[in-house]
C-alpha cells in the first residue's frame, strides 16, 4: 500500500468544528501514503491489509501546530521576564541573536532546539531565525532531519536595532534574502522558507517595499509581529505617520494576506479597523497567551476574533513564552480568556477546551493546508498520548482525559508521534539519577 | 554530631528579604540536628567533622511551602475548568469528596496523593481533607510516612452542601472534630491537625461558634477560604447579614488570627476593611494564582498586600489549581501580577522573581515557625535542583538559573530533598516506554 500506510487503533479525538469534538473509543485511524482516510469504529475491508498499531486505550489526537516561535531564542527561554517587549529585545534578545553570526554556535544551538522540538507535541511550526542567512540554513538543516514540517524565516531588519544585527541597507537586506532563498532551494522536503520582516519598527519602507515585490514574484508566505505592546504601537505610529493602523504598514507593502499567505503574531491591541483588514485579507493570527503575560503585553481578544470568523491558531512564542509545550499554550489560552472575561469584558465568555483544541490543531493547521484533523484527505499528523500517570485512581471519559492532559501534559508521556504519516523517533534513553559525591 | 547533621555543598540561594536573594556559589550549608547553622564560603573548623554531600554546581534552595491545597481533590485535578467556584463545587468537588466516606477508596487515593507530593518540590503544606474523620486520619498516615511536615484538617460543614457530605447538626460536626483530634493525638511527629471550617457559607453560626471555642481550648491553628469569588461573597452577605465583610464572619467567632494562627486562601476581592482586619490579626493569605484563573475568580492584589506588610504565601489550591508544582505557582504569581498591572491598576508594579521566591519559601514558611530560609536557627528544608537539561548551550549566573528553573521546572530534575534535616527518598525507577502491539 506504499510508504507511510498504516492503521492506528486507540481512543481517537479530533475537532469536527470549533465547538465539537469527534471521539471514537477503540477506533481505527487509517493512513494511506501520509493522508488520512478517516476514522472508523470497525476497520473497513479495503484497509484490512494495512499494518495496525494497537495503542489500547491511549489517546490519539492530531499533531499540534505552533504558529509562532523564535529558534534562536530557545537558548535563553525563561530569562528577563521582568521586562516589557522593547527593553527585553534590547537586553536579552538582540545580544543573543548576534551570537548566531558564529555559524558554529548557531549549529550547536539549533541542533539542541530542533531535538527538543522533535521530542515535543508539536508536529508543525512557523519559526523565526535571525538575520544571518547561513545560520538560518543550519536551522533548516536541523529541522529537516527531525521529520517535522516547518516554515522558517531568515529575519529582515535594517533599522532601529543593535548595530551587530542591523543589515547595512535595504538593498543589502534584500540581497541577503535572495542569497538565502537560493542556497536553500531544492534542499528541503519538509522545511519551507517564509518571508520575515521582524516587525515594522525595524524595517525601512524601502525594505518593506522590496519584500513585498519579492512576495509577488515568489508567492512565498509571510510572518511578522502585530500590535503586541502599547509602546510598540505608538512607535509604529511615529515611524509610519501615514498608516491608518499598525497592520496598514504591512498591507501597504503587500505583506498582509490576500495573495500573500500571512501569519501575524499577537494582535493583543488591534483596532477595529485592523481587525476588519485581517478578516478581509485572510491574515492568520498567532495567539501567544504566555508570552503576552510574560512581557506584560495584555490579553488578546480571541473570543471576538472567533465571533468575527478570523483565522486563529496558537503559538508558544519561545522565548517570549518560556515553554515549548503546545498543551501549555492551550491551557494558558483558556486561563487568560477567563481573566479577560472577569477583568475586561463580561460579554466575551471564556474559551472552552474544545475551542483551544481546535485552535492548536485545525486553526493553526490550516496555514499548512489540509492539516489538523483526521477527516479524510487531511495530511496525517498524529500524537499518541499515554496519561496513565495522570489518571491515578480515577475513571474518566475520553473527553475528560483530553481536558486533563491539556493541564497536566508534563506528567503525561508522548508515546508516539507521526507527521504526514512519518513516524518520528521520540523515545529518550531512560534517565539515571546522579548521586552526590560524599566525603567526611 | 547527632541525627540529621551534615553539610550540603553547591550553589546556595535563599531570600534575605522580600527583595533580595543571598547567593553563595560553591558554598557550604550546615545542618545540625535538623537546624541550619548558616551558609559559609569556607567550611568553619567547628563543622569539619560533619559529612559533606557535594552537589557540584547544582542549585540548593529552601524547600517550598504550599499554604493551601485539598488532598481529596487530587484525583480530579484538571477537570471542570469551564465552571466558576460554586458550580464547580456542586458538579465535581462534592461528588468526589463523598467517595471518601469509603475508607478503602480514601486510603488508595491518599497514598497516591502523598507519594506525588513527596516527589514534588513541596516540603511543607497546609491541607484540607474531607468531612470524614477516619479518612482524614488515613490522609495523615499517608503524609506522615513521606517525611514532609504538614497541617491537615478534617473539614467541618453542616449546611449548604450536598446531602452526602453535610454533617447532621453543628453538635454532630463538633463531636466529629473532637473524635478525630482524639484519634490522631500522639500518633504523628510531622503531621499536625488544623481546624477547618470549609468556608462561611457551609457553616452554621452554631458550628462556627463551637469551632471558635475549640480553638480557644486547644490553641489549634485555623484554615479556611476567604473572598475568592464574587457570587460567593454575595452569598456570605445574605447568610450573615450582620457581618461588615466576609472575614468578619470568621473574626466574630474567634477564627481569624490573633491567638488563633490562621491561613485564609485566596483573598481575591477583599475590601479595605477586610484587609485591615487581616493585617491587625496577623492572618496569613494563601495566594493561589492558578486556581483564581481556572475558576475565573480574578487576580488577588498581592502587591498591595506586600506594601501593607501582610503575611502572604503561595498555594497550589489543588484541584482549583491543576498542578502540584510550587515552581509553577511562583511563575503563575508573577504572570497574573503583570496582567493586574496591565489591566487593573498601573500603580501596582508586577511581582519580581525575588518576591515570589520569598513568598514560596519564607512567606509561607513562617506559618510553620522558623522555616523557609537557611539563616542560622531555621529548620533545614532544602531542595537540590539539577537544571542541566534546561541550560543547553547557554552560560548563566546562579540567579539566572534560578529564574529559569521557576519557569522550566518540569524540564529540570529534583536531585535531592530534605525536610527539617531528614533526607526524603525521591528517586523514581527509570521509566521504560511501552511499545504498541503490532499486527498485520
mmCIF file of N, CA and C in Angstrom, chain B residues 92-140:
data_model
loop_
_atom_site.group_PDB
_atom_site.id
_atom_site.type_symbol
_atom_site.label_atom_id
_atom_site.label_comp_id
_atom_site.label_asym_id
_atom_site.label_seq_id
_atom_site.Cartn_x
_atom_site.Cartn_y
_atom_site.Cartn_z
ATOM 1 N N UNK B 92 -18.270 18.822 40.589
ATOM 2 C CA UNK B 92 -17.106 17.929 40.684
ATOM 3 C C UNK B 92 -16.662 17.643 42.118
ATOM 4 N N UNK B 93 -16.560 18.715 42.905
ATOM 5 C CA UNK B 93 -15.886 18.579 44.197
ATOM 6 C C UNK B 93 -16.703 17.771 45.204
ATOM 7 N N UNK B 94 -17.956 18.174 45.406
ATOM 8 C CA UNK B 94 -18.740 17.483 46.423
ATOM 9 C C UNK B 94 -18.968 16.010 46.066
ATOM 10 N N UNK B 95 -19.326 15.687 44.815
ATOM 11 C CA UNK B 95 -19.466 14.251 44.479
ATOM 12 C C UNK B 95 -18.171 13.465 44.734
ATOM 13 N N UNK B 96 -17.022 14.021 44.363
ATOM 14 C CA UNK B 96 -15.774 13.289 44.577
ATOM 15 C C UNK B 96 -15.478 13.160 46.071
ATOM 16 N N UNK B 97 -15.648 14.255 46.811
ATOM 17 C CA UNK B 97 -15.332 14.178 48.246
ATOM 18 C C UNK B 97 -16.236 13.176 48.967
ATOM 19 N N UNK B 98 -17.459 12.980 48.440
ATOM 20 C CA UNK B 98 -18.372 11.995 49.057
ATOM 21 C C UNK B 98 -17.790 10.593 49.026
ATOM 22 N N UNK B 99 -16.965 10.326 48.042
ATOM 23 C CA UNK B 99 -16.405 8.972 47.907
ATOM 24 C C UNK B 99 -15.464 8.623 49.053
ATOM 25 N N UNK B 100 -14.985 9.641 49.758
ATOM 26 C CA UNK B 100 -14.020 9.389 50.847
ATOM 27 C C UNK B 100 -14.686 8.852 52.108
ATOM 28 N N UNK B 101 -16.002 8.740 52.075
ATOM 29 C CA UNK B 101 -16.706 8.000 53.122
ATOM 30 C C UNK B 101 -16.195 6.543 53.120
ATOM 31 N N UNK B 102 -15.893 6.039 51.954
ATOM 32 C CA UNK B 102 -15.353 4.678 51.767
ATOM 33 C C UNK B 102 -13.861 4.708 52.127
ATOM 34 N N UNK B 103 -13.541 4.119 53.265
ATOM 35 C CA UNK B 103 -12.178 4.232 53.795
ATOM 36 C C UNK B 103 -11.155 3.571 52.878
ATOM 37 N N UNK B 104 -11.589 2.545 52.179
ATOM 38 C CA UNK B 104 -10.680 1.853 51.268
ATOM 39 C C UNK B 104 -10.290 2.785 50.111
ATOM 40 N N UNK B 105 -11.294 3.454 49.550
ATOM 41 C CA UNK B 105 -11.037 4.420 48.487
ATOM 42 C C UNK B 105 -10.124 5.539 48.991
ATOM 43 N N UNK B 106 -10.445 6.030 50.180
ATOM 44 C CA UNK B 106 -9.663 7.127 50.753
ATOM 45 C C UNK B 106 -8.201 6.721 50.892
ATOM 46 N N UNK B 107 -7.957 5.528 51.411
ATOM 47 C CA UNK B 107 -6.572 5.084 51.613
ATOM 48 C C UNK B 107 -5.822 5.023 50.295
ATOM 49 N N UNK B 108 -6.441 4.434 49.289
ATOM 50 C CA UNK B 108 -5.781 4.301 47.988
ATOM 51 C C UNK B 108 -5.490 5.667 47.385
ATOM 52 N N UNK B 109 -6.505 6.533 47.401
ATOM 53 C CA UNK B 109 -6.342 7.849 46.788
ATOM 54 C C UNK B 109 -5.318 8.682 47.541
ATOM 55 N N UNK B 110 -5.362 8.638 48.866
ATOM 56 C CA UNK B 110 -4.450 9.472 49.658
ATOM 57 C C UNK B 110 -3.010 8.977 49.569
ATOM 58 N N UNK B 111 -2.835 7.653 49.434
ATOM 59 C CA UNK B 111 -1.462 7.164 49.280
ATOM 60 C C UNK B 111 -0.854 7.688 47.983
ATOM 61 N N UNK B 112 -1.660 7.724 46.933
ATOM 62 C CA UNK B 112 -1.184 8.249 45.663
ATOM 63 C C UNK B 112 -0.856 9.739 45.769
ATOM 64 N N UNK B 113 -1.770 10.471 46.395
ATOM 65 C CA UNK B 113 -1.557 11.908 46.595
ATOM 66 C C UNK B 113 -0.272 12.158 47.386
ATOM 67 N N UNK B 114 -0.109 11.423 48.485
ATOM 68 C CA UNK B 114 1.055 11.641 49.355
ATOM 69 C C UNK B 114 2.347 11.290 48.628
ATOM 70 N N UNK B 115 2.305 10.241 47.839
ATOM 71 C CA UNK B 115 3.502 9.837 47.092
ATOM 72 C C UNK B 115 3.906 10.945 46.107
ATOM 73 N N UNK B 116 2.923 11.482 45.382
ATOM 74 C CA UNK B 116 3.236 12.527 44.398
ATOM 75 C C UNK B 116 3.706 13.811 45.083
ATOM 76 N N UNK B 117 3.115 14.137 46.236
ATOM 77 C CA UNK B 117 3.546 15.328 46.972
ATOM 78 C C UNK B 117 4.987 15.149 47.461
ATOM 79 N N UNK B 118 5.287 13.930 47.895
ATOM 80 C CA UNK B 118 6.647 13.621 48.347
ATOM 81 C C UNK B 118 7.674 13.830 47.229
ATOM 82 N N UNK B 119 7.311 13.429 46.021
ATOM 83 C CA UNK B 119 8.212 13.547 44.870
ATOM 84 C C UNK B 119 8.320 14.986 44.370
ATOM 85 N N UNK B 120 7.434 15.860 44.817
ATOM 86 C CA UNK B 120 7.388 17.238 44.311
ATOM 87 C C UNK B 120 8.394 18.114 45.057
ATOM 88 N N UNK B 121 8.415 19.379 44.709
ATOM 89 C CA UNK B 121 9.332 20.332 45.343
ATOM 90 C C UNK B 121 8.773 20.876 46.655
ATOM 91 N N UNK B 122 7.601 20.417 47.044
ATOM 92 C CA UNK B 122 6.970 20.898 48.276
ATOM 93 C C UNK B 122 7.548 20.176 49.495
ATOM 94 N N UNK B 123 7.948 20.939 50.504
ATOM 95 C CA UNK B 123 8.439 20.319 51.743
ATOM 96 C C UNK B 123 7.437 20.454 52.886
ATOM 97 N N UNK B 124 6.600 21.487 52.828
ATOM 98 C CA UNK B 124 5.588 21.734 53.866
ATOM 99 C C UNK B 124 4.284 22.111 53.184
ATOM 100 N N UNK B 125 3.178 21.723 53.786
ATOM 101 C CA UNK B 125 1.899 22.050 53.165
ATOM 102 C C UNK B 125 0.796 22.134 54.215
ATOM 103 N N UNK B 126 -0.215 22.937 53.902
ATOM 104 C CA UNK B 126 -1.398 23.088 54.746
ATOM 105 C C UNK B 126 -2.571 22.568 53.922
ATOM 106 N N UNK B 127 -3.213 21.479 54.421
ATOM 107 C CA UNK B 127 -4.032 20.636 53.547
ATOM 108 C C UNK B 127 -5.442 20.431 54.090
ATOM 109 N N UNK B 128 -6.422 20.571 53.225
ATOM 110 C CA UNK B 128 -7.802 20.191 53.529
ATOM 111 C C UNK B 128 -7.993 18.702 53.265
ATOM 112 N N UNK B 129 -8.700 18.007 54.201
ATOM 113 C CA UNK B 129 -9.201 16.662 53.920
ATOM 114 C C UNK B 129 -10.656 16.761 53.495
ATOM 115 N N UNK B 130 -11.464 15.824 53.945
ATOM 116 C CA UNK B 130 -12.922 15.893 53.753
ATOM 117 C C UNK B 130 -13.579 15.948 55.135
ATOM 118 N N UNK B 131 -14.909 15.875 55.171
ATOM 119 C CA UNK B 131 -15.609 15.847 56.461
ATOM 120 C C UNK B 131 -15.368 14.544 57.224
ATOM 121 N N UNK B 132 -14.835 13.529 56.555
ATOM 122 C CA UNK B 132 -14.748 12.196 57.158
ATOM 123 C C UNK B 132 -13.526 12.067 58.065
ATOM 124 N N UNK B 133 -13.765 11.791 59.345
ATOM 125 C CA UNK B 133 -12.670 11.724 60.325
ATOM 126 C C UNK B 133 -11.692 10.607 60.027
ATOM 127 N N UNK B 134 -12.212 9.398 59.816
ATOM 128 C CA UNK B 134 -11.309 8.266 59.603
ATOM 129 C C UNK B 134 -10.510 8.436 58.312
ATOM 130 N N UNK B 135 -11.174 8.916 57.280
ATOM 131 C CA UNK B 135 -10.466 9.151 56.015
ATOM 132 C C UNK B 135 -9.368 10.190 56.225
ATOM 133 N N UNK B 136 -9.652 11.217 57.009
ATOM 134 C CA UNK B 136 -8.641 12.245 57.254
ATOM 135 C C UNK B 136 -7.463 11.666 58.043
ATOM 136 N N UNK B 137 -7.744 10.717 58.945
ATOM 137 C CA UNK B 137 -6.628 10.002 59.597
ATOM 138 C C UNK B 137 -5.774 9.273 58.555
ATOM 139 N N UNK B 138 -6.432 8.658 57.585
ATOM 140 C CA UNK B 138 -5.648 7.923 56.580
ATOM 141 C C UNK B 138 -4.808 8.885 55.728
ATOM 142 N N UNK B 139 -5.320 10.108 55.514
ATOM 143 C CA UNK B 139 -4.520 11.137 54.845
ATOM 144 C C UNK B 139 -3.297 11.485 55.703
ATOM 145 N N UNK B 140 -3.525 11.621 57.000
ATOM 146 C CA UNK B 140 -2.413 11.943 57.910
ATOM 147 C C UNK B 140 -1.398 10.800 57.959
#
